[in-house]
Structures are given as C-alpha cells and as structure tokens.
Tab-separated table of C-alpha atoms and ligand atoms in Angstrom:
chain	number	residue	atom	x	y	z
Z	1	MET	CA	173.482	202.316	157.011
Z	2	ARG	CA	171.484	199.105	156.886
Z	3	ASP	CA	167.760	199.411	156.230
Z	4	LEU	CA	165.952	198.897	159.547
Z	5	ASN	CA	162.746	198.187	157.684
Z	6	LEU	CA	164.408	195.013	156.388
Z	7	LEU	CA	165.572	193.913	159.835
Z	8	PRO	CA	163.506	190.831	160.780
Z	9	LYS	CA	161.720	191.368	164.094
Z	10	ALA	CA	158.801	190.331	166.282
Z	11	HIS	CA	156.091	192.790	167.274
Z	12	LEU	CA	154.847	192.037	170.769
Z	13	HIS	CA	153.053	195.220	171.806
Z	14	LEU	CA	150.283	196.385	169.507
Z	15	HIS	CA	146.654	197.066	170.412
Z	16	PHE	CA	143.814	196.099	168.111
Z	17	THR	CA	142.114	199.484	167.643
Z	18	GLY	CA	145.422	201.296	167.957
Z	19	SER	CA	146.797	199.343	165.005
Z	20	MET	CA	144.199	200.765	162.616
Z	21	ARG	CA	145.311	202.733	159.568
Z	22	VAL	CA	144.237	206.380	159.644
Z	23	ALA	CA	142.538	205.956	156.250
Z	24	THR	CA	140.589	202.961	157.560
Z	25	LEU	CA	139.424	204.888	160.607
Z	26	GLU	CA	138.258	207.742	158.381
Z	27	ARG	CA	136.476	205.391	155.987
Z	28	LEU	CA	134.672	203.504	158.771
Z	29	ALA	CA	133.620	206.758	160.444
Z	30	GLU	CA	132.331	208.208	157.203
Z	31	ARG	CA	130.392	205.076	156.351
Z	32	GLN	CA	128.585	205.314	159.670
Z	33	GLY	CA	128.064	209.044	159.503
Z	34	MET	CA	130.214	209.542	162.598
Z	35	ARG	CA	132.312	212.636	163.102
Z	36	LEU	CA	135.797	212.071	164.450
Z	37	PRO	CA	137.066	214.530	167.063
Z	38	GLU	CA	139.295	217.354	165.858
Z	39	GLY	CA	142.963	216.388	165.610
Z	40	LEU	CA	142.440	212.653	166.011
Z	41	THR	CA	143.786	211.546	162.663
Z	42	ASP	CA	146.757	213.900	162.313
Z	43	ASN	CA	148.198	213.424	165.792
Z	44	ARG	CA	147.363	216.994	166.777
Z	45	ALA	CA	145.333	215.605	169.669
Z	46	LEU	CA	148.537	214.241	171.211
Z	47	HIS	CA	151.118	216.648	169.761
Z	48	VAL	CA	151.039	219.219	172.496
Z	49	PRO	CA	153.798	220.445	174.823
Z	50	SER	CA	155.021	217.546	176.946
Z	51	ASP	CA	153.596	218.970	180.184
Z	52	GLN	CA	150.114	218.883	178.644
Z	53	ARG	CA	150.346	215.327	177.376
Z	54	GLY	CA	148.869	212.555	179.394
Z	55	TRP	CA	146.611	209.605	179.720
Z	56	PHE	CA	143.227	211.354	179.536
Z	57	ARG	CA	143.960	213.055	176.244
Z	58	PHE	CA	145.050	209.676	174.896
Z	59	GLN	CA	142.043	207.828	176.310
Z	60	ARG	CA	139.595	210.276	174.721
Z	61	ALA	CA	141.191	209.780	171.317
Z	62	TYR	CA	141.331	205.995	171.696
Z	63	ASP	CA	137.677	205.753	172.763
Z	64	ALA	CA	136.600	207.839	169.769
Z	65	ALA	CA	138.490	205.535	167.409
Z	66	ARG	CA	137.080	202.407	169.034
Z	67	LYS	CA	133.516	203.672	168.534
Z	68	VAL	CA	133.756	203.212	164.763
Z	69	VAL	CA	134.512	199.486	165.078
Z	70	ARG	CA	131.048	197.965	165.078
Z	71	SER	CA	130.994	195.103	162.608
Z	72	GLU	CA	132.614	191.813	161.779
Z	73	GLU	CA	133.864	193.282	158.516
Z	74	SER	CA	135.622	196.183	160.238
Z	75	MET	CA	137.255	193.831	162.734
Z	76	ARG	CA	138.527	191.585	159.963
Z	77	THR	CA	139.869	194.620	158.089
Z	78	ILE	CA	141.817	195.768	161.132
Z	79	VAL	CA	143.469	192.374	161.666
Z	80	ARG	CA	144.269	191.984	157.968
Z	81	GLU	CA	145.773	195.452	157.642
Z	82	ALA	CA	147.764	195.059	160.854
Z	83	ALA	CA	149.306	191.922	159.347
Z	84	GLU	CA	150.012	193.649	156.020
Z	85	ASP	CA	151.612	196.634	157.746
Z	86	ASP	CA	153.747	194.381	159.926
Z	87	ALA	CA	154.797	192.351	156.879
Z	88	ALA	CA	155.912	195.584	155.190
Z	89	GLU	CA	158.245	196.204	158.139
Z	90	SER	CA	159.761	192.705	158.145
Z	91	SER	CA	157.907	191.678	161.263
Z	92	ARG	CA	157.815	187.880	161.335
Z	93	ARG	CA	155.540	187.546	164.331
Z	94	LEU	CA	152.754	189.801	165.580
Z	95	GLU	CA	151.145	189.261	168.985
Z	96	ILE	CA	148.181	191.612	168.818
Z	97	GLN	CA	146.350	192.579	171.969
Z	98	ILE	CA	142.580	192.854	172.288
Z	99	ASP	CA	139.926	193.301	174.936
Z	100	PRO	CA	136.920	191.799	173.110
Z	101	THR	CA	134.532	193.397	175.654
Z	102	SER	CA	134.551	196.699	173.759
Z	103	TYR	CA	133.288	195.134	170.529
Z	104	ALA	CA	131.004	192.501	172.068
Z	105	PRO	CA	127.779	194.593	171.946
Z	106	PHE	CA	127.959	194.752	168.136
Z	107	LEU	CA	129.047	191.171	167.519
Z	108	GLY	CA	126.790	189.192	169.854
Z	109	GLY	CA	129.130	188.780	172.808
Z	110	ILE	CA	132.779	188.458	173.752
Z	111	THR	CA	133.061	184.939	172.308
Z	112	PRO	CA	132.138	185.813	168.701
Z	113	ALA	CA	134.129	189.064	168.974
Z	114	LEU	CA	137.269	187.106	169.857
Z	115	GLU	CA	136.593	184.261	167.422
Z	116	ILE	CA	136.338	186.700	164.493
Z	117	VAL	CA	139.773	188.065	165.386
Z	118	LEU	CA	141.290	184.588	165.745
Z	119	ASP	CA	139.774	183.409	162.479
Z	120	GLU	CA	141.021	186.446	160.566
Z	121	ALA	CA	144.452	186.114	162.199
Z	122	LYS	CA	144.732	182.654	160.694
Z	123	ALA	CA	143.663	183.909	157.260
Z	124	ALA	CA	145.990	186.932	157.445
Z	125	ASN	CA	148.867	184.652	158.418
Z	126	ALA	CA	148.296	182.601	155.294
Z	127	ALA	CA	148.027	185.740	153.150
Z	128	THR	CA	151.012	187.695	154.501
Z	129	GLY	CA	153.354	185.128	156.022
Z	130	VAL	CA	153.386	187.016	159.334
Z	131	GLU	CA	152.574	184.706	162.250
Z	132	ILE	CA	149.729	186.448	164.052
Z	133	ALA	CA	148.782	185.341	167.528
Z	134	VAL	CA	146.481	187.057	169.996
Z	135	ILE	CA	146.846	188.369	173.532
Z	136	VAL	CA	143.517	188.692	175.334
Z	137	ALA	CA	143.746	191.659	177.690
Z	138	ALA	CA	141.484	192.549	180.576
Z	139	SER	CA	140.966	196.210	181.398
Z	140	ARG	CA	141.761	197.976	184.643
Z	141	ILE	CA	138.641	200.095	184.285
Z	142	ARG	CA	136.325	197.074	184.468
Z	143	HIS	CA	135.439	194.817	187.386
Z	144	PRO	CA	138.029	192.111	188.132
Z	145	LEU	CA	135.253	189.498	187.831
Z	146	GLU	CA	134.982	190.402	184.153
Z	147	ALA	CA	138.701	189.711	183.861
Z	148	ARG	CA	138.095	186.184	185.147
Z	149	THR	CA	135.437	185.657	182.475
Z	150	LEU	CA	137.894	186.871	179.838
Z	151	ALA	CA	140.610	184.593	181.219
Z	152	ARG	CA	138.297	181.578	180.873
Z	153	LEU	CA	137.475	182.612	177.301
Z	154	ALA	CA	141.178	183.049	176.527
Z	155	ALA	CA	141.919	179.649	178.068
Z	156	ARG	CA	139.490	177.931	175.677
Z	157	HIS	CA	141.468	179.281	172.716
Z	158	ALA	CA	144.965	178.797	174.130
Z	159	GLY	CA	147.614	177.480	171.756
Z	160	ASP	CA	150.895	178.554	170.237
Z	161	GLY	CA	150.191	178.885	166.551
Z	162	PRO	CA	148.754	181.583	164.298
Z	163	GLY	CA	145.163	182.346	165.261
Z	164	ASP	CA	145.635	181.104	168.821
Z	165	VAL	CA	145.519	183.010	172.078
Z	166	VAL	CA	149.075	182.973	173.403
Z	167	GLY	CA	148.945	185.204	176.468
Z	168	PHE	CA	146.807	187.128	178.919
Z	169	GLY	CA	147.250	190.841	179.564
Z	170	LEU	CA	145.943	193.756	181.595
Z	171	SER	CA	145.683	197.156	179.957
Z	172	ASN	CA	144.250	200.638	180.354
Z	173	ASP	CA	145.109	203.299	182.950
Z	174	GLU	CA	147.762	201.865	185.291
Z	175	ARG	CA	146.508	204.056	188.108
Z	176	ARG	CA	143.092	202.379	188.165
Z	177	GLY	CA	142.249	199.526	190.526
Z	178	THR	CA	144.422	197.500	192.862
Z	179	THR	CA	146.747	195.136	191.017
Z	180	SER	CA	146.172	192.209	193.419
Z	181	GLN	CA	142.473	192.154	192.416
Z	182	TRP	CA	143.442	190.722	189.043
Z	183	ALA	CA	145.604	187.936	190.419
Z	184	SER	CA	142.829	185.331	190.246
Z	185	ALA	CA	142.139	186.043	186.561
Z	186	PHE	CA	145.836	185.592	185.798
Z	187	ARG	CA	145.810	182.304	187.735
Z	188	ILE	CA	143.001	181.018	185.504
Z	189	ALA	CA	144.995	181.979	182.425
Z	190	ARG	CA	148.221	180.480	183.756
Z	191	LYS	CA	146.515	177.154	184.491
Z	192	ALA	CA	145.596	177.010	180.795
Z	193	GLY	CA	149.232	177.594	179.863
Z	194	LEU	CA	148.822	181.283	179.046
Z	195	PRO	CA	151.737	183.465	180.181
Z	196	ALA	CA	151.017	186.832	181.822
Z	197	VAL	CA	151.820	189.996	179.846
Z	198	PRO	CA	150.290	192.867	181.853
Z	199	HIS	CA	151.062	196.551	181.366
Z	200	GLY	CA	153.044	198.243	184.121
Z	201	GLY	CA	155.659	200.851	184.864
Z	202	GLU	CA	154.859	203.444	182.225
Z	203	LEU	CA	152.688	206.043	183.967
Z	204	LEU	CA	153.671	204.716	187.382
Z	205	GLY	CA	157.151	203.971	188.690
Z	206	PRO	CA	159.050	201.067	190.265
Z	207	GLU	CA	156.496	200.464	193.052
Z	208	HIS	CA	153.888	199.647	190.434
Z	209	VAL	CA	156.206	197.290	188.587
Z	210	ARG	CA	156.877	195.478	191.881
Z	211	GLU	CA	153.147	195.024	192.462
Z	212	VAL	CA	152.681	193.678	188.948
Z	213	ILE	CA	155.519	191.177	189.452
Z	214	ASP	CA	154.372	190.120	192.923
Z	215	HIS	CA	150.705	189.612	192.062
Z	216	LEU	CA	150.583	188.746	188.363
Z	217	ALA	CA	153.860	186.849	187.803
Z	218	PRO	CA	154.500	188.296	184.336
Z	219	THR	CA	156.591	186.659	181.630
Z	220	ARG	CA	156.731	190.038	179.886
Z	221	ILE	CA	155.706	193.494	181.047
Z	222	GLY	CA	154.016	195.998	178.742
Z	223	HIS	CA	156.341	199.024	178.965
Z	224	GLY	CA	158.106	198.592	182.318
Z	225	VAL	CA	160.484	201.378	181.230
Z	226	ARG	CA	160.376	203.049	184.612
Z	227	SER	CA	162.088	200.008	186.144
Z	228	SER	CA	165.172	201.931	185.023
Z	229	GLU	CA	164.651	204.187	188.054
Z	230	ASP	CA	165.437	201.385	190.507
Z	231	SER	CA	168.507	199.209	190.019
Z	232	ASP	CA	167.384	196.545	192.534
Z	233	LEU	CA	164.093	196.127	190.711
Z	234	LEU	CA	165.793	196.061	187.341
Z	235	GLY	CA	168.174	193.379	188.620
Z	236	ARG	CA	165.184	191.355	189.741
Z	237	ILE	CA	163.586	191.667	186.297
Z	238	VAL	CA	166.812	190.576	184.601
Z	239	ASP	CA	167.286	187.616	186.970
Z	240	ALA	CA	163.695	186.485	186.442
Z	241	GLY	CA	164.064	186.785	182.657
Z	242	ILE	CA	161.055	189.088	182.352
Z	243	ALA	CA	161.114	190.852	178.985
Z	244	LEU	CA	160.067	194.489	178.633
Z	245	GLU	CA	157.863	195.567	175.723
Z	246	VAL	CA	159.201	199.091	175.266
Z	247	CYS	CA	157.308	201.570	173.086
Z	248	PRO	CA	159.276	204.847	172.829
Z	249	ALA	CA	156.699	206.749	170.740
Z	250	SER	CA	153.994	205.865	173.234
Z	251	ASN	CA	156.093	207.053	176.177
Z	252	VAL	CA	156.703	210.387	174.468
Z	253	SER	CA	153.080	210.856	173.353
Z	254	LEU	CA	151.851	210.195	176.887
Z	255	GLY	CA	154.347	212.651	178.356
Z	256	VAL	CA	156.357	210.062	180.306
Z	257	TYR	CA	159.536	211.419	178.670
Z	258	PRO	CA	159.846	214.756	176.861
Z	259	ASP	CA	161.393	213.204	173.729
Z	260	SER	CA	162.577	209.852	172.384
Z	261	HIS	CA	166.223	210.566	173.309
Z	262	ARG	CA	165.208	210.378	176.962
Z	263	VAL	CA	163.536	206.948	176.774
Z	264	PRO	CA	165.997	204.922	178.884
Z	265	VAL	CA	166.415	201.880	176.657
Z	266	ARG	CA	170.210	202.136	177.005
Z	267	ASP	CA	169.948	201.757	180.798
Z	268	LEU	CA	167.649	198.746	180.448
Z	269	VAL	CA	169.889	197.035	177.904
Z	270	ASP	CA	173.092	197.779	179.839
Z	271	ALA	CA	171.530	196.145	182.902
Z	272	GLY	CA	170.937	193.010	180.831
Z	273	ALA	CA	167.179	193.313	180.324
Z	274	THR	CA	165.502	191.835	177.247
Z	275	VAL	CA	163.773	194.661	175.381
Z	276	ALA	CA	161.203	194.070	172.646
Z	277	LEU	CA	160.294	197.281	170.835
Z	278	GLY	CA	156.643	197.842	169.977
Z	279	ALA	CA	154.457	200.526	168.406
Z	280	ASP	CA	151.568	200.231	170.941
Z	281	ASP	CA	149.059	202.441	169.078
Z	282	PRO	CA	150.423	203.631	165.719
Z	283	LEU	CA	146.990	205.041	164.815
Z	284	LEU	CA	147.357	207.719	167.460
Z	285	PHE	CA	151.125	208.093	167.722
Z	286	LEU	CA	151.681	208.016	163.922
Z	287	SER	CA	154.790	205.986	164.561
Z	288	ARG	CA	155.124	202.378	163.520
Z	289	LEU	CA	157.391	199.498	164.465
Z	290	THR	CA	160.471	200.414	162.391
Z	291	ASP	CA	160.201	203.984	163.708
Z	292	GLN	CA	160.948	202.676	167.220
Z	293	TYR	CA	164.214	201.178	165.938
Z	294	GLU	CA	164.983	204.435	164.107
Z	295	ALA	CA	164.467	206.347	167.366
Z	296	LEU	CA	167.130	204.213	169.039
Z	297	ARG	CA	169.481	204.556	166.090
Z	298	ALA	CA	169.128	208.311	166.652
Z	299	GLN	CA	170.120	207.696	170.298
Z	300	GLY	CA	173.363	206.118	169.049
Z	301	PHE	CA	172.481	202.428	168.987
Z	302	THR	CA	174.675	200.594	166.454
Z	303	ASP	CA	173.334	198.170	163.867
Z	304	ALA	CA	174.669	195.278	165.947
Z	305	GLU	CA	172.798	196.591	168.987
Z	306	LEU	CA	169.617	197.110	166.977
Z	307	ALA	CA	169.913	193.560	165.632
Z	308	GLY	CA	170.313	192.487	169.272
Z	309	LEU	CA	167.037	194.209	170.154
Z	310	ALA	CA	165.295	192.489	167.241
Z	311	ALA	CA	166.706	189.155	168.429
Z	312	GLY	CA	165.404	189.973	171.920
Z	313	SER	CA	161.924	190.541	170.482
Z	314	VAL	CA	162.051	187.171	168.724
Z	315	ARG	CA	163.241	185.354	171.856
Z	316	ALA	CA	160.594	187.049	174.011
Z	317	SER	CA	157.801	186.077	171.609
Z	318	PHE	CA	155.652	183.026	172.255
Z	319	ALA	CA	156.450	181.519	168.859
Z	320	CYS	CA	157.680	177.936	168.614
Z	321	GLU	CA	161.435	177.292	168.850
Z	322	ALA	CA	161.751	176.308	165.172
Z	323	SER	CA	160.291	179.646	164.017
Z	324	LYS	CA	162.536	181.535	166.429
Z	325	ARG	CA	165.635	179.784	165.094
Z	326	THR	CA	164.699	180.713	161.524
Z	327	TRP	CA	164.147	184.384	162.371
Z	328	LEU	CA	167.296	184.637	164.498
Z	329	ALA	CA	169.298	183.329	161.531
Z	330	GLU	CA	167.627	185.951	159.310
Z	331	ILE	CA	168.623	188.668	161.781
Z	332	ASP	CA	172.226	187.427	161.669
Z	333	ALA	CA	172.069	187.557	157.862
Z	334	TRP	CA	170.778	191.156	157.962
Z	335	LEU	CA	173.730	192.151	160.128
Z	336	ALA	CA	176.251	190.164	158.087
Z	337	ALA	CA	175.208	191.841	154.805
Z	338	GLU	CA	177.237	194.839	153.617
Z	339	ASP	CA	175.702	198.047	154.880
T	401	ZN	ZN1	149.833	199.125	175.431
C-alpha cells in the first residue's frame, strides 16, 4: 500500500485554535496558570457514545482551548506549528481559518490580531515550504454587522499568495441566526475578490445547504456532507462546481454519523462532487489530515481514488494555477510509483 502521508494534498478546512498541538495547549495553559477542563486534551470530552455527542460538548471544549491564546507569541506559535504539521503530511497548501474577534481583546483589536497571523503565515511558508493562506471567518453567534466589519478587514488583505486572505467564511453553530443576514458581509468580501467558503450542511440537512447557496453564493462549502441526502441538491452543487470540504473525524466527533464508515463520501464522489478532505479541529478530534484519507481507505477507496481526492483538494484551493499544476503532477507521480 502506498503511504498516504506522502500523498501531496491541499488542506482547506482547518481552524486556527483547533489546529493547536495538544502539547502547545498544555504549555500555554500552564504558563498562564489556567486549568484545562477534564478530558480536553485526550479526546475524552468528545469520545462518548454517539447519541451523547454534539455541538455543545464540542463548543465547551473549543472555548476552553481558545481562552489560552492571549498573546502575539502564542498566535505565531500556532500558525508555525500548523504549517510544520501540514508539511509533515505532505500538504502543499494550507488555507487556515480564523475569526480574529476572539483574540482581538489581547492583541489590541481585530486588525493586529489578523496581521500577526498573516505575517507569521508568510514566515512559516518560507520556513516549511507549505503555502499558507488565510480564510477570515465570521461567526454565527455574533451580530451580522460584525461580519461586515470583518469582511472589510479581510478585503484590505485580499490576495492569492502566502500570507494573504484568500476567502471569507462563516463558522460556528449552523443552527444559529438566519443565513440571509450574512449576505451583505459576503457581498463586501466578493467585491474585493474574496470567494465565499461558509460552513453548512453538517449539523443541518439539505434545506440549510440550499439557504447557504441561495444567500451566500459559496465557491466551497465547509462540510456540506448532508447534501448527500438530496440528489437534486447534490446535482445542483455538482453543476455549480461548488467543492465540499469534508471532515470525517469532525462528523463522527459531533455525532452526525456514528462512525467514519458511515460518512457518505462515496455518494458525494459518485455524484461527481469535488471533495477536499480536511481535519477541521485536530486538537479536539485527535485526527489529522492524513487520518481522513486513511478513514476512506478503510471504507474501500483505492489509491487511485484517494489520489483523485487529493487532486480535488488541490483544484478546489485558491492557489495560483502554476502551483496547482506542480502539485497535480506530484500526485500523479505518487500514484505512478510502485506501491
Ligand atoms: Zn469547521
């Protein structure tokens, strides 16, 4: 069997705090004399029977982890380590997602909070060779006017290279707020050339995905796995060329599916959808990027199909065409090598 860790890929769904190494979280907490909640760092908080899993358990753990990130140094460490960890898994391109609002109180505002991340992304790119770009994501639990402010901030840093903002997202609990309320923020981002990459269709089903498509005009959807429940919707996604950032470990940890064999990637792929696998929050799910490919290998995906998924992730990234061509050739070489 070919080594999936050596398969070149792009990583399009990873959250800033959720990317943190467990050891880093523990070190930052200790340095600040903060006690982490029981079970946070060994996945016991989320490893419960599937009917007890869910968003609130996850949110509590995520909020506790985010509380330790209170300095420029810790933010730089997180970006740098995310790049190193992606490099170790043959990721060529990382599009890391951040809502700078959470860190703004400790850094002097959302602008410096974002600029630290962009600056370190550039440095980490030079150090690791992984192209790191940033998705600025608004949160469904905040007022939509704040999303517009974030969109304007994102627009000022829009570009397509390492250390640039390359997209605008919407994260947090899908069940919060009315999707149409965020349409104006996404319009601001789109005017600046930033494609929309909102979450949708993980906790909620096809109706939610339809709302996200109708109001936010996404280029990619974070998750979107539950589009598999509606063939008309899935056909619409395929026709529109909207890629799905699928994160099997996340789906299982949040109780959307009882185990990774039930994550319907096969249905999505058979329908012709572009799927880009992502780790979402490896800190909490203890499952990184290559693990998502391993999960599909366990479902019966062949090496050629797994290489096809990696190629899908590269094509769905916002990297320049020259970089994509290079990585696609590397994927072909991985598949052509003797297994
Ligand atoms: Zn996510």
